[in-house]
PDB file of C-alpha atoms in Angstrom:
ATOM      1  CA  UNK A   1     133.462 125.153  55.676  1.00  0.00           C
ATOM      2  CA  UNK A   2     130.413 126.627  57.335  1.00  0.00           C
ATOM      3  CA  UNK A   3     127.262 124.608  56.879  1.00  0.00           C
ATOM      4  CA  UNK A   4     123.662 124.993  58.050  1.00  0.00           C
ATOM      5  CA  UNK A   5     122.634 122.673  60.869  1.00  0.00           C
ATOM      6  CA  UNK A   6     119.691 122.138  63.180  1.00  0.00           C
ATOM      7  CA  UNK A   7     121.044 124.779  65.555  1.00  0.00           C
ATOM      8  CA  UNK A   8     122.212 127.362  63.033  1.00  0.00           C
ATOM      9  CA  UNK A   9     125.419 127.693  61.046  1.00  0.00           C
ATOM     10  CA  UNK A  10     128.369 125.561  62.034  1.00  0.00           C
ATOM     11  CA  UNK A  11     131.922 124.639  61.235  1.00  0.00           C
ATOM     12  CA  UNK A  12     133.442 121.149  61.203  1.00  0.00           C
ATOM     13  CA  UNK A  13     137.138 121.158  62.094  1.00  0.00           C
ATOM     14  CA  UNK A  14     139.490 118.336  63.060  1.00  0.00           C
ATOM     15  CA  UNK A  15     136.684 115.926  63.877  1.00  0.00           C
ATOM     16  CA  UNK A  16     134.758 118.397  66.018  1.00  0.00           C
ATOM     17  CA  UNK A  17     131.715 120.472  65.189  1.00  0.00           C
ATOM     18  CA  UNK A  18     131.291 124.093  66.262  1.00  0.00           C
ATOM     19  CA  UNK A  19     128.182 126.164  65.753  1.00  0.00           C
ATOM     20  CA  UNK A  20     127.481 129.854  65.877  1.00  0.00           C
ATOM     21  CA  UNK A  21     125.578 130.222  69.130  1.00  0.00           C
ATOM     22  CA  UNK A  22     124.936 133.938  69.095  1.00  0.00           C
ATOM     23  CA  UNK A  23     125.235 136.863  66.751  1.00  0.00           C
ATOM     24  CA  UNK A  24     125.205 140.550  67.467  1.00  0.00           C
ATOM     25  CA  UNK A  25     126.866 143.173  65.292  1.00  0.00           C
ATOM     26  CA  UNK A  26     130.575 142.955  66.059  1.00  0.00           C
ATOM     27  CA  UNK A  27     130.172 139.963  68.404  1.00  0.00           C
ATOM     28  CA  UNK A  28     130.396 136.300  67.515  1.00  0.00           C
ATOM     29  CA  UNK A  29     130.508 133.393  69.923  1.00  0.00           C
ATOM     30  CA  UNK A  30     130.939 129.722  69.215  1.00  0.00           C
ATOM     31  CA  UNK A  31     129.608 126.909  71.299  1.00  0.00           C
ATOM     32  CA  UNK A  32     131.520 123.630  71.247  1.00  0.00           C
ATOM     33  CA  UNK A  33     129.333 120.683  70.364  1.00  0.00           C
ATOM     34  CA  UNK A  34     130.310 117.134  69.669  1.00  0.00           C
ATOM     35  CA  UNK A  35     127.057 115.260  69.206  1.00  0.00           C
ATOM     36  CA  UNK A  36     127.481 112.038  67.243  1.00  0.00           C
ATOM     37  CA  UNK A  37     130.800 113.035  65.716  1.00  0.00           C
ATOM     38  CA  UNK A  38     133.638 110.809  66.839  1.00  0.00           C
ATOM     39  CA  UNK A  39     136.318 112.409  69.003  1.00  0.00           C
ATOM     40  CA  UNK A  40     139.197 111.753  66.633  1.00  0.00           C
ATOM     41  CA  UNK A  41     141.307 114.404  68.350  1.00  0.00           C
ATOM     42  CA  UNK A  42     141.163 112.699  71.764  1.00  0.00           C
ATOM     43  CA  UNK A  43     139.404 115.568  73.493  1.00  0.00           C
ATOM     44  CA  UNK A  44     141.402 118.467  72.044  1.00  0.00           C
ATOM     45  CA  UNK A  45     139.304 121.607  71.881  1.00  0.00           C
ATOM     46  CA  UNK A  46     140.085 124.733  69.952  1.00  0.00           C
ATOM     47  CA  UNK A  47     140.012 128.072  71.802  1.00  0.00           C
ATOM     48  CA  UNK A  48     139.129 129.924  68.632  1.00  0.00           C
ATOM     49  CA  UNK A  49     138.020 129.015  65.146  1.00  0.00           C
ATOM     50  CA  UNK A  50     139.297 131.043  62.182  1.00  0.00           C
ATOM     51  CA  UNK A  51     137.276 131.321  59.018  1.00  0.00           C
ATOM     52  CA  UNK A  52     137.521 133.806  56.135  1.00  0.00           C
ATOM     53  CA  UNK A  53     139.753 136.162  58.107  1.00  0.00           C
ATOM     54  CA  UNK A  54     137.475 136.197  61.168  1.00  0.00           C
ATOM     55  CA  UNK A  55     138.312 134.671  64.527  1.00  0.00           C
ATOM     56  CA  UNK A  56     135.449 133.180  66.509  1.00  0.00           C
ATOM     57  CA  UNK A  57     136.120 132.459  70.194  1.00  0.00           C
ATOM     58  CA  UNK A  58     134.805 129.244  71.691  1.00  0.00           C
ATOM     59  CA  UNK A  59     132.666 130.388  74.631  1.00  0.00           C
ATOM     60  CA  UNK A  60     130.750 127.293  75.767  1.00  0.00           C
ATOM     61  CA  UNK A  61     131.089 123.537  76.084  1.00  0.00           C
ATOM     62  CA  UNK A  62     127.697 122.120  75.199  1.00  0.00           C
ATOM     63  CA  UNK A  63     125.646 119.577  77.106  1.00  0.00           C
ATOM     64  CA  UNK A  64     126.864 115.982  76.769  1.00  0.00           C
ATOM     65  CA  UNK A  65     129.764 117.140  74.561  1.00  0.00           C
ATOM     66  CA  UNK A  66     132.196 114.538  75.940  1.00  0.00           C
ATOM     67  CA  UNK A  67     129.788 112.358  77.913  1.00  0.00           C
ATOM     68  CA  UNK A  68     131.086 108.816  78.612  1.00  0.00           C
ATOM     69  CA  UNK A  69     134.355 109.361  76.753  1.00  0.00           C
ATOM     70  CA  UNK A  70     136.722 107.054  78.628  1.00  0.00           C
ATOM     71  CA  UNK A  71     139.801 108.116  76.651  1.00  0.00           C
ATOM     72  CA  UNK A  72     140.003 111.640  78.072  1.00  0.00           C
ATOM     73  CA  UNK A  73     142.410 111.918  81.020  1.00  0.00           C
ATOM     74  CA  UNK A  74     142.851 115.702  81.097  1.00  0.00           C
ATOM     75  CA  UNK A  75     141.167 118.837  79.816  1.00  0.00           C
ATOM     76  CA  UNK A  76     141.951 122.538  79.696  1.00  0.00           C
ATOM     77  CA  UNK A  77     139.040 124.933  80.027  1.00  0.00           C
ATOM     78  CA  UNK A  78     140.063 128.072  78.138  1.00  0.00           C
ATOM     79  CA  UNK A  79     139.702 131.565  79.566  1.00  0.00           C
ATOM     80  CA  UNK A  80     136.869 132.390  77.136  1.00  0.00           C
ATOM     81  CA  UNK A  81     134.655 129.539  78.334  1.00  0.00           C
ATOM     82  CA  UNK A  82     131.776 131.035  80.294  1.00  0.00           C
ATOM     83  CA  UNK A  83     129.530 127.977  80.493  1.00  0.00           C
ATOM     84  CA  UNK A  84     129.923 124.204  80.770  1.00  0.00           C
ATOM     85  CA  UNK A  85     126.732 122.383  79.840  1.00  0.00           C
ATOM     86  CA  UNK A  86     124.804 119.660  81.640  1.00  0.00           C
ATOM     87  CA  UNK A  87     126.640 116.307  81.649  1.00  0.00           C
ATOM     88  CA  UNK A  88     129.405 117.748  79.443  1.00  0.00           C
ATOM     89  CA  UNK A  89     132.023 115.415  80.969  1.00  0.00           C
ATOM     90  CA  UNK A  90     129.789 113.002  82.905  1.00  0.00           C
ATOM     91  CA  UNK A  91     130.952 109.420  82.787  1.00  0.00           C
ATOM     92  CA  UNK A  92     134.492 110.372  81.704  1.00  0.00           C
ATOM     93  CA  UNK A  93     135.862 107.937  84.273  1.00  0.00           C
ATOM     94  CA  UNK A  94     139.545 108.539  83.449  1.00  0.00           C
ATOM     95  CA  UNK A  95     139.270 112.335  83.533  1.00  0.00           C
ATOM     96  CA  UNK A  96     141.481 113.323  86.453  1.00  0.00           C
ATOM     97  CA  UNK A  97     143.321 116.498  85.385  1.00  0.00           C
ATOM     98  CA  UNK A  98     141.178 119.591  84.871  1.00  0.00           C
ATOM     99  CA  UNK A  99     142.841 122.957  84.210  1.00  0.00           C
ATOM    100  CA  UNK A 100     140.994 126.272  84.206  1.00  0.00           C
ATOM    101  CA  UNK A 101     142.775 129.119  82.369  1.00  0.00           C
ATOM    102  CA  UNK A 102     140.366 131.925  83.253  1.00  0.00           C
ATOM    103  CA  UNK A 103     140.280 133.888  86.496  1.00  0.00           C
ATOM    104  CA  UNK A 104     136.476 133.936  86.555  1.00  0.00           C
ATOM    105  CA  UNK A 105     134.525 130.792  87.470  1.00  0.00           C
ATOM    106  CA  UNK A 106     132.359 129.666  84.533  1.00  0.00           C
ATOM    107  CA  UNK A 107     128.738 128.614  84.999  1.00  0.00           C
ATOM    108  CA  UNK A 108     128.690 124.841  85.350  1.00  0.00           C
ATOM    109  CA  UNK A 109     125.436 123.002  84.817  1.00  0.00           C
ATOM    110  CA  UNK A 110     124.266 119.917  86.689  1.00  0.00           C
ATOM    111  CA  UNK A 111     126.155 116.638  86.448  1.00  0.00           C
ATOM    112  CA  UNK A 112     128.818 118.193  84.203  1.00  0.00           C
ATOM    113  CA  UNK A 113     131.580 116.327  86.090  1.00  0.00           C
ATOM    114  CA  UNK A 114     129.615 113.412  87.575  1.00  0.00           C
ATOM    115  CA  UNK A 115     131.427 110.101  87.212  1.00  0.00           C
ATOM    116  CA  UNK A 116     134.890 111.549  86.597  1.00  0.00           C
ATOM    117  CA  UNK A 117     137.967 110.155  88.401  1.00  0.00           C
ATOM    118  CA  UNK A 118     137.718 109.988  92.202  1.00  0.00           C
ATOM    119  CA  UNK A 119     141.098 111.643  92.729  1.00  0.00           C
ATOM    120  CA  UNK A 120     140.760 114.609  90.384  1.00  0.00           C
ATOM    121  CA  UNK A 121     143.228 117.499  90.316  1.00  0.00           C
ATOM    122  CA  UNK A 122     141.784 120.887  89.451  1.00  0.00           C
ATOM    123  CA  UNK A 123     144.408 123.439  88.450  1.00  0.00           C
ATOM    124  CA  UNK A 124     143.514 127.115  88.614  1.00  0.00           C
ATOM    125  CA  UNK A 125     145.426 130.305  87.767  1.00  0.00           C
ATOM    126  CA  UNK A 126     147.392 131.949  90.593  1.00  0.00           C
ATOM    127  CA  UNK A 127     145.574 135.193  89.826  1.00  0.00           C
ATOM    128  CA  UNK A 128     142.083 133.753  90.422  1.00  0.00           C
ATOM    129  CA  UNK A 129     140.501 135.829  93.224  1.00  0.00           C
ATOM    130  CA  UNK A 130     139.442 133.995  96.394  1.00  0.00           C
ATOM    131  CA  UNK A 131     135.762 134.762  95.785  1.00  0.00           C
ATOM    132  CA  UNK A 132     135.956 133.221  92.277  1.00  0.00           C
ATOM    133  CA  UNK A 133     137.762 130.148  93.639  1.00  0.00           C
ATOM    134  CA  UNK A 134     134.990 129.711  96.197  1.00  0.00           C
ATOM    135  CA  UNK A 135     132.383 129.947  93.399  1.00  0.00           C
ATOM    136  CA  UNK A 136     134.315 127.473  91.263  1.00  0.00           C
ATOM    137  CA  UNK A 137     134.570 124.927  94.079  1.00  0.00           C
ATOM    138  CA  UNK A 138     130.872 125.277  94.839  1.00  0.00           C
ATOM    139  CA  UNK A 139     129.897 124.907  91.182  1.00  0.00           C
ATOM    140  CA  UNK A 140     132.201 121.922  90.663  1.00  0.00           C
ATOM    141  CA  UNK A 141     130.763 120.211  93.742  1.00  0.00           C
ATOM    142  CA  UNK A 142     127.201 120.847  92.536  1.00  0.00           C
ATOM    143  CA  UNK A 143     128.224 119.481  89.107  1.00  0.00           C
ATOM    144  CA  UNK A 144     129.273 116.156  90.652  1.00  0.00           C
ATOM    145  CA  UNK A 145     133.059 116.312  90.959  1.00  0.00           C
ATOM    146  CA  UNK A 146     134.447 113.918  93.550  1.00  0.00           C
ATOM    147  CA  UNK A 147     134.612 115.229  97.105  1.00  0.00           C
ATOM    148  CA  UNK A 148     138.249 114.072  97.039  1.00  0.00           C
ATOM    149  CA  UNK A 149     139.141 116.545  94.282  1.00  0.00           C
ATOM    150  CA  UNK A 150     142.222 118.665  95.036  1.00  0.00           C
ATOM    151  CA  UNK A 151     142.443 122.302  93.915  1.00  0.00           C
ATOM    152  CA  UNK A 152     145.902 123.761  93.205  1.00  0.00           C
ATOM    153  CA  UNK A 153     146.988 127.168  91.969  1.00  0.00           C
ATOM    154  CA  UNK A 154     149.372 127.092  89.033  1.00  0.00           C
TER     155      UNK A 154
END
């Protein structure tokens, strides 16, 4: 059920908390936020949240959402994700498989991938344009991914 929180109205689902990050007539967007809630789903994120016949797309991964979670070994960044917050995955030392589903590079804030596995594999869609791949690599590097990370089209 939706409930008021410090940052607006939110929804708790499968051990994860989502909040309504923006509202405009006809447009809803959800930001993924974990906070102090335990990651009982092992890092599984929903791409959309359904409530009362409405579908709300998850559009952001909030700052420190998975910070220091040593159980996560792989993540999939959905095509609707436009922003990955500061230190979102920092300290996730076993995180080595990162898959991007979208063809546009999301904004990635500082230290989002700092302290992840040294030999990370970053999978990207075959249809991602070269300019977007260049942006993604630059943003991942600035966000602290290992310089040994390998990028592969899938």
